[in-house]
Amino acid sequence: MAKVLYITAHPHDDTQSYSMAVAKAFIDTYKEVHPNDEIINVDLYKENIPQLDVDIFSGWGKLRSGQSFEALSAEEKTKVGRLSELSEQFISADKYVFVTPLWNFSFPPVMKAYIDAVAVAGKTFKYTEQGPVGLLTDKKALHIQARGGIYSEGPAAQMEMGHRFLNIIMQFFGVPSFEGLFVEGHNAMPDKAEEIKQNAIARAKDLAHTF
Ligand SMILES: Cc1cc2nc3c(=O)[nH]c(=O)nc-3n(C[C@H](O)[C@H](O)[C@H](O)COP(=O)(O)O)c2cc1C
């Protein structure tokens, strides 16, 4: 039985969002094919994802200097404690499904806040004399992303920084398998939008059998 984190970074649901519609097709099929797996939805627009701020840095500083968690202020305890919950949940999972729209060549800022929450030395990676080494070597990950233009090929490919960022982070964490499932070009070609969406939904259902 695998534990799957279904991490959605979208303010809308599948009725208004291409990425959420494709992701729903994926996760619904995944549940049918893997009925015993545990699926946990981490809805980044509803969860409390603290941004790294002055309380967190001061709290971390106190812990690093040997003070106990109890010595932290109330704000430091709340925020540092929540970050710890998020990173513990992340490392306890076997598979990650990230769902994002492409906004201004990247993902919504809450996804970056989440990555900042789970990128923790000693948990997701460690420092060695040879440099940083990823610790999540037994996981696999998928990124479902909708983008209005075409980025999988052609001149805009190098401008896409959401999937590329997640790819680098997954490599940094040592995750050996990271796939992308894209629904793209529907804004650039509105007459083909429904066909593009249905194609992506079909690919999502197929992928749910092998992921
Ligand atoms: C704030 C915002 C920024 C966007 N930036 C881009 C962009 O940089 N490149 C692009 O091709 N489409 C861009 N789009 C279009 C979206 O990628 C497209 O509508 C996609 O379907 C969004 O995902 P969703 O359908 O899951 O909401 C943008 C849309 C919004 C709302």
mmCIF file of C-alpha atoms and ligand atoms in Angstrom:
data_model
loop_
_atom_site.group_PDB
_atom_site.id
_atom_site.type_symbol
_atom_site.label_atom_id
_atom_site.label_comp_id
_atom_site.label_asym_id
_atom_site.label_seq_id
_atom_site.Cartn_x
_atom_site.Cartn_y
_atom_site.Cartn_z
ATOM 1 C CA MET A 1 0.000 0.000 0.000
ATOM 2 C CA ALA A 2 1.494 3.323 -1.093
ATOM 3 C CA LYS A 3 0.882 6.721 0.436
ATOM 4 C CA VAL A 4 0.238 9.346 -2.234
ATOM 5 C CA LEU A 5 0.354 13.092 -1.621
ATOM 6 C CA TYR A 6 -1.957 14.833 -4.088
ATOM 7 C CA ILE A 7 -0.581 18.375 -3.862
ATOM 8 C CA THR A 8 -2.811 20.903 -5.613
ATOM 9 C CA ALA A 9 -1.789 24.544 -6.084
ATOM 10 C CA HIS A 10 -4.924 25.972 -7.650
ATOM 11 C CA PRO A 11 -7.636 28.293 -6.317
ATOM 12 C CA HIS A 12 -10.271 26.624 -8.569
ATOM 13 C CA ASP A 13 -11.628 23.106 -8.977
ATOM 14 C CA ASP A 14 -11.871 20.868 -12.041
ATOM 15 C CA THR A 15 -14.934 22.702 -13.418
ATOM 16 C CA GLN A 16 -12.899 25.865 -14.065
ATOM 17 C CA SER A 17 -9.325 24.656 -14.386
ATOM 18 C CA TYR A 18 -7.661 22.523 -17.060
ATOM 19 C CA SER A 19 -4.916 21.315 -14.735
ATOM 20 C CA MET A 20 -7.426 20.356 -12.039
ATOM 21 C CA ALA A 21 -9.671 18.601 -14.608
ATOM 22 C CA VAL A 22 -6.765 16.526 -15.929
ATOM 23 C CA ALA A 23 -5.547 15.874 -12.387
ATOM 24 C CA LYS A 24 -9.025 14.724 -11.301
ATOM 25 C CA ALA A 25 -9.136 12.247 -14.196
ATOM 26 C CA PHE A 26 -5.716 11.014 -13.110
ATOM 27 C CA ILE A 27 -6.442 10.652 -9.393
ATOM 28 C CA ASP A 28 -9.940 9.159 -9.861
ATOM 29 C CA THR A 29 -8.491 6.482 -12.156
ATOM 30 C CA TYR A 30 -5.522 5.991 -9.836
ATOM 31 C CA LYS A 31 -7.910 5.303 -6.946
ATOM 32 C CA GLU A 32 -9.790 2.710 -9.014
ATOM 33 C CA VAL A 33 -6.564 0.969 -10.038
ATOM 34 C CA HIS A 34 -4.934 1.203 -6.579
ATOM 35 C CA PRO A 35 -7.888 0.843 -4.167
ATOM 36 C CA ASN A 36 -5.656 0.149 -1.171
ATOM 37 C CA ASP A 37 -3.404 3.161 -1.551
ATOM 38 C CA GLU A 38 -3.806 6.081 0.820
ATOM 39 C CA ILE A 39 -4.404 9.372 -1.023
ATOM 40 C CA ILE A 40 -3.929 12.596 0.936
ATOM 41 C CA ASN A 41 -4.960 15.869 -0.699
ATOM 42 C CA VAL A 42 -2.694 18.725 0.295
ATOM 43 C CA ASP A 43 -4.677 21.693 -1.036
ATOM 44 C CA LEU A 44 -2.120 24.477 -0.857
ATOM 45 C CA TYR A 45 -4.797 27.180 -1.094
ATOM 46 C CA LYS A 46 -6.550 25.802 1.995
ATOM 47 C CA GLU A 47 -3.654 24.506 4.089
ATOM 48 C CA ASN A 48 -1.620 26.774 6.334
ATOM 49 C CA ILE A 49 1.760 26.993 4.549
ATOM 50 C CA PRO A 50 3.912 29.487 6.480
ATOM 51 C CA GLN A 51 6.232 31.621 4.379
ATOM 52 C CA LEU A 52 9.799 31.777 5.650
ATOM 53 C CA ASP A 53 9.818 34.971 7.716
ATOM 54 C CA VAL A 54 11.488 36.643 10.688
ATOM 55 C CA ASP A 55 9.759 34.350 13.254
ATOM 56 C CA ILE A 56 10.861 31.214 11.455
ATOM 57 C CA PHE A 57 14.462 32.343 11.052
ATOM 58 C CA SER A 58 14.665 33.416 14.693
ATOM 59 C CA GLY A 59 13.035 30.142 15.820
ATOM 60 C CA TRP A 60 15.436 28.077 13.730
ATOM 61 C CA GLY A 61 18.328 30.174 15.084
ATOM 62 C CA LYS A 62 17.322 29.403 18.685
ATOM 63 C CA LEU A 63 17.035 25.672 17.955
ATOM 64 C CA ARG A 64 20.432 25.679 16.201
ATOM 65 C CA SER A 65 22.020 27.386 19.187
ATOM 66 C CA GLY A 66 20.830 24.540 21.421
ATOM 67 C CA GLN A 67 17.686 26.085 22.926
ATOM 68 C CA SER A 68 14.663 23.816 23.342
ATOM 69 C CA PHE A 69 11.460 24.125 21.318
ATOM 70 C CA GLU A 70 9.775 25.358 24.509
ATOM 71 C CA ALA A 71 12.106 28.383 24.525
ATOM 72 C CA LEU A 72 10.603 29.651 21.251
ATOM 73 C CA SER A 73 8.021 32.477 21.253
ATOM 74 C CA ALA A 74 4.390 31.589 20.539
ATOM 75 C CA GLU A 75 4.686 32.772 16.903
ATOM 76 C CA GLU A 76 7.960 30.911 16.394
ATOM 77 C CA LYS A 77 6.490 27.703 17.848
ATOM 78 C CA THR A 78 3.386 27.874 15.654
ATOM 79 C CA LYS A 79 5.243 28.523 12.412
ATOM 80 C CA VAL A 80 8.283 26.299 12.995
ATOM 81 C CA GLY A 81 5.978 23.529 14.262
ATOM 82 C CA ARG A 82 3.777 23.764 11.183
ATOM 83 C CA LEU A 83 6.789 23.620 8.832
ATOM 84 C CA SER A 84 7.928 20.524 10.653
ATOM 85 C CA GLU A 85 4.488 18.896 10.224
ATOM 86 C CA LEU A 86 4.580 19.597 6.484
ATOM 87 C CA SER A 87 8.071 18.197 5.995
ATOM 88 C CA GLU A 88 7.283 15.095 8.094
ATOM 89 C CA GLN A 89 4.160 14.461 6.033
ATOM 90 C CA PHE A 90 6.197 14.921 2.840
ATOM 91 C CA ILE A 91 8.894 12.422 3.728
ATOM 92 C CA SER A 92 6.322 9.890 4.985
ATOM 93 C CA ALA A 93 4.758 9.617 1.491
ATOM 94 C CA ASP A 94 5.798 7.266 -1.310
ATOM 95 C CA LYS A 95 4.492 9.208 -4.307
ATOM 96 C CA TYR A 96 3.843 12.870 -5.098
ATOM 97 C CA VAL A 97 1.372 14.293 -7.596
ATOM 98 C CA PHE A 98 1.879 18.050 -8.031
ATOM 99 C CA VAL A 99 -0.866 19.972 -9.812
ATOM 100 C CA THR A 100 -0.233 23.544 -10.988
ATOM 101 C CA PRO A 101 -1.285 26.060 -13.636
ATOM 102 C CA LEU A 102 1.437 27.964 -15.499
ATOM 103 C CA TRP A 103 1.292 31.544 -14.298
ATOM 104 C CA ASN A 104 3.805 34.010 -15.694
ATOM 105 C CA PHE A 105 6.147 31.204 -16.719
ATOM 106 C CA SER A 106 6.050 29.440 -13.342
ATOM 107 C CA PHE A 107 3.677 27.997 -10.716
ATOM 108 C CA PRO A 108 1.575 29.909 -8.135
ATOM 109 C CA PRO A 109 3.638 31.300 -5.229
ATOM 110 C CA VAL A 110 2.050 28.945 -2.710
ATOM 111 C CA MET A 111 3.888 26.069 -4.420
ATOM 112 C CA LYS A 112 7.207 27.806 -3.811
ATOM 113 C CA ALA A 113 6.213 28.310 -0.163
ATOM 114 C CA TYR A 114 5.462 24.574 0.055
ATOM 115 C CA ILE A 115 8.832 23.643 -1.481
ATOM 116 C CA ASP A 116 10.513 25.988 1.012
ATOM 117 C CA ALA A 117 8.633 24.150 3.782
ATOM 118 C CA VAL A 118 9.780 20.678 2.755
ATOM 119 C CA ALA A 119 13.352 21.465 1.646
ATOM 120 C CA VAL A 120 14.919 20.648 5.002
ATOM 121 C CA ALA A 121 18.523 19.528 5.491
ATOM 122 C CA GLY A 122 18.526 16.170 7.248
ATOM 123 C CA LYS A 123 15.021 15.304 5.995
ATOM 124 C CA THR A 124 14.783 15.710 2.221
ATOM 125 C CA PHE A 125 18.518 16.173 1.559
ATOM 126 C CA LYS A 126 21.745 16.271 3.517
ATOM 127 C CA TYR A 127 25.055 18.067 3.228
ATOM 128 C CA THR A 128 28.147 15.910 2.719
ATOM 129 C CA GLU A 129 31.791 16.657 1.954
ATOM 130 C CA GLN A 130 30.957 15.961 -1.690
ATOM 131 C CA GLY A 131 28.068 18.446 -1.630
ATOM 132 C CA PRO A 132 24.325 18.036 -1.002
ATOM 133 C CA VAL A 133 22.785 14.575 -1.449
ATOM 134 C CA GLY A 134 19.062 13.803 -1.829
ATOM 135 C CA LEU A 135 17.420 11.533 0.750
ATOM 136 C CA LEU A 136 14.138 10.678 -1.041
ATOM 137 C CA THR A 137 15.618 7.930 -3.179
ATOM 138 C CA ASP A 138 12.625 5.579 -2.959
ATOM 139 C CA LYS A 139 9.897 7.990 -4.139
ATOM 140 C CA LYS A 140 8.326 8.875 -7.443
ATOM 141 C CA ALA A 141 6.685 12.075 -8.597
ATOM 142 C CA LEU A 142 4.386 13.462 -11.263
ATOM 143 C CA HIS A 143 3.646 17.063 -12.211
ATOM 144 C CA ILE A 144 0.355 17.856 -13.950
ATOM 145 C CA GLN A 145 0.494 21.353 -15.423
ATOM 146 C CA ALA A 146 -1.821 23.396 -17.663
ATOM 147 C CA ARG A 147 -0.333 26.112 -19.784
ATOM 148 C CA GLY A 148 -2.081 28.301 -22.317
ATOM 149 C CA GLY A 149 0.765 28.281 -24.830
ATOM 150 C CA ILE A 150 3.104 25.550 -26.078
ATOM 151 C CA TYR A 151 6.201 24.921 -23.982
ATOM 152 C CA SER A 152 7.036 21.259 -24.574
ATOM 153 C CA GLU A 153 8.789 22.238 -27.823
ATOM 154 C CA GLY A 154 9.621 25.315 -29.842
ATOM 155 C CA PRO A 155 10.887 28.781 -28.906
ATOM 156 C CA ALA A 156 8.988 29.099 -25.599
ATOM 157 C CA ALA A 157 10.385 25.836 -24.160
ATOM 158 C CA GLN A 158 13.265 27.587 -22.397
ATOM 159 C CA MET A 159 10.905 30.136 -20.800
ATOM 160 C CA GLU A 160 8.982 27.559 -18.759
ATOM 161 C CA MET A 161 10.242 27.632 -15.174
ATOM 162 C CA GLY A 162 7.544 25.831 -13.169
ATOM 163 C CA HIS A 163 8.114 22.265 -14.334
ATOM 164 C CA ARG A 164 11.832 22.885 -14.676
ATOM 165 C CA PHE A 165 12.003 24.134 -11.082
ATOM 166 C CA LEU A 166 10.152 21.089 -9.744
ATOM 167 C CA ASN A 167 12.401 18.847 -11.827
ATOM 168 C CA ILE A 168 15.510 20.396 -10.260
ATOM 169 C CA ILE A 169 14.021 20.135 -6.759
ATOM 170 C CA MET A 170 13.071 16.472 -7.257
ATOM 171 C CA GLN A 171 16.633 15.767 -8.444
ATOM 172 C CA PHE A 172 17.973 17.691 -5.449
ATOM 173 C CA PHE A 173 15.803 15.536 -3.133
ATOM 174 C CA GLY A 174 17.078 12.386 -4.890
ATOM 175 C CA VAL A 175 13.660 11.385 -6.284
ATOM 176 C CA PRO A 176 14.619 8.987 -9.093
ATOM 177 C CA SER A 177 11.434 9.242 -11.175
ATOM 178 C CA PHE A 178 9.749 12.535 -12.108
ATOM 179 C CA GLU A 179 7.295 12.778 -14.973
ATOM 180 C CA GLY A 180 5.364 15.679 -16.489
ATOM 181 C CA LEU A 181 1.839 15.529 -17.873
ATOM 182 C CA PHE A 182 0.984 18.723 -19.723
ATOM 183 C CA VAL A 183 -2.221 20.150 -21.111
ATOM 184 C CA GLU A 184 -1.023 22.987 -23.290
ATOM 185 C CA GLY A 185 -1.792 25.280 -26.195
ATOM 186 C CA HIS A 186 -5.541 25.633 -25.499
ATOM 187 C CA ASN A 187 -5.339 29.428 -25.102
ATOM 188 C CA ALA A 188 -3.172 29.794 -28.189
ATOM 189 C CA MET A 189 -5.555 27.562 -30.196
ATOM 190 C CA PRO A 190 -9.028 28.101 -28.687
ATOM 191 C CA ASP A 191 -10.767 26.180 -31.489
ATOM 192 C CA LYS A 192 -8.807 23.081 -30.417
ATOM 193 C CA ALA A 193 -9.146 23.665 -26.672
ATOM 194 C CA GLU A 194 -11.658 20.890 -25.956
ATOM 195 C CA GLU A 195 -9.726 18.379 -28.052
ATOM 196 C CA ILE A 196 -6.478 19.304 -26.259
ATOM 197 C CA LYS A 197 -8.180 18.865 -22.881
ATOM 198 C CA GLN A 198 -9.755 15.509 -23.764
ATOM 199 C CA ASN A 199 -6.413 14.229 -25.102
ATOM 200 C CA ALA A 200 -4.709 15.172 -21.854
ATOM 201 C CA ILE A 201 -7.492 13.520 -19.822
ATOM 202 C CA ALA A 202 -7.024 10.295 -21.835
ATOM 203 C CA ARG A 203 -3.248 10.411 -21.212
ATOM 204 C CA ALA A 204 -3.894 11.045 -17.516
ATOM 205 C CA LYS A 205 -6.126 7.954 -17.253
ATOM 206 C CA ASP A 206 -3.474 5.828 -18.991
ATOM 207 C CA LEU A 207 -0.720 7.133 -16.757
ATOM 208 C CA ALA A 208 -2.764 6.339 -13.641
ATOM 209 C CA HIS A 209 -2.305 2.641 -14.455
ATOM 210 C CA THR A 210 1.494 2.782 -14.491
ATOM 211 C CA PHE A 211 2.331 5.514 -11.974
HETATM 212 C C1 LIG B 1 -2.072 34.899 -13.842
HETATM 213 C C2 LIG B 1 -1.934 34.092 -15.099
HETATM 214 C C3 LIG B 1 -0.706 34.018 -15.727
HETATM 215 C C4 LIG B 1 -0.551 33.235 -16.867
HETATM 216 N N1 LIG B 1 0.681 33.121 -17.457
HETATM 217 C C5 LIG B 1 0.828 32.332 -18.547
HETATM 218 C C6 LIG B 1 2.113 32.126 -19.123
HETATM 219 O O1 LIG B 1 3.127 32.626 -18.662
HETATM 220 N N2 LIG B 1 2.200 31.342 -20.222
HETATM 221 C C7 LIG B 1 1.103 30.738 -20.764
HETATM 222 O O2 LIG B 1 1.231 30.039 -21.760
HETATM 223 N N3 LIG B 1 -0.112 30.879 -20.215
HETATM 224 C C8 LIG B 1 -0.265 31.635 -19.113
HETATM 225 N N4 LIG B 1 -1.499 31.767 -18.535
HETATM 226 C C9 LIG B 1 -2.595 30.941 -19.066
HETATM 227 C C10 LIG B 1 -2.690 29.671 -18.254
HETATM 228 O O3 LIG B 1 -1.469 28.948 -18.245
HETATM 229 C C11 LIG B 1 -3.779 28.766 -18.810
HETATM 230 O O4 LIG B 1 -5.016 29.459 -18.775
HETATM 231 C C12 LIG B 1 -3.893 27.471 -18.035
HETATM 232 O O5 LIG B 1 -4.981 26.740 -18.533
HETATM 233 C C13 LIG B 1 -4.048 27.750 -16.541
HETATM 234 O O6 LIG B 1 -4.286 26.546 -15.869
HETATM 235 P P1 LIG B 1 -5.735 26.164 -15.346
HETATM 236 O O7 LIG B 1 -6.605 25.961 -16.573
HETATM 237 O O8 LIG B 1 -5.524 24.925 -14.563
HETATM 238 O O9 LIG B 1 -6.234 27.321 -14.543
HETATM 239 C C14 LIG B 1 -1.676 32.552 -17.409
HETATM 240 C C15 LIG B 1 -2.907 32.640 -16.767
HETATM 241 C C16 LIG B 1 -3.042 33.399 -15.624
HETATM 242 C C17 LIG B 1 -4.379 33.462 -14.943
#
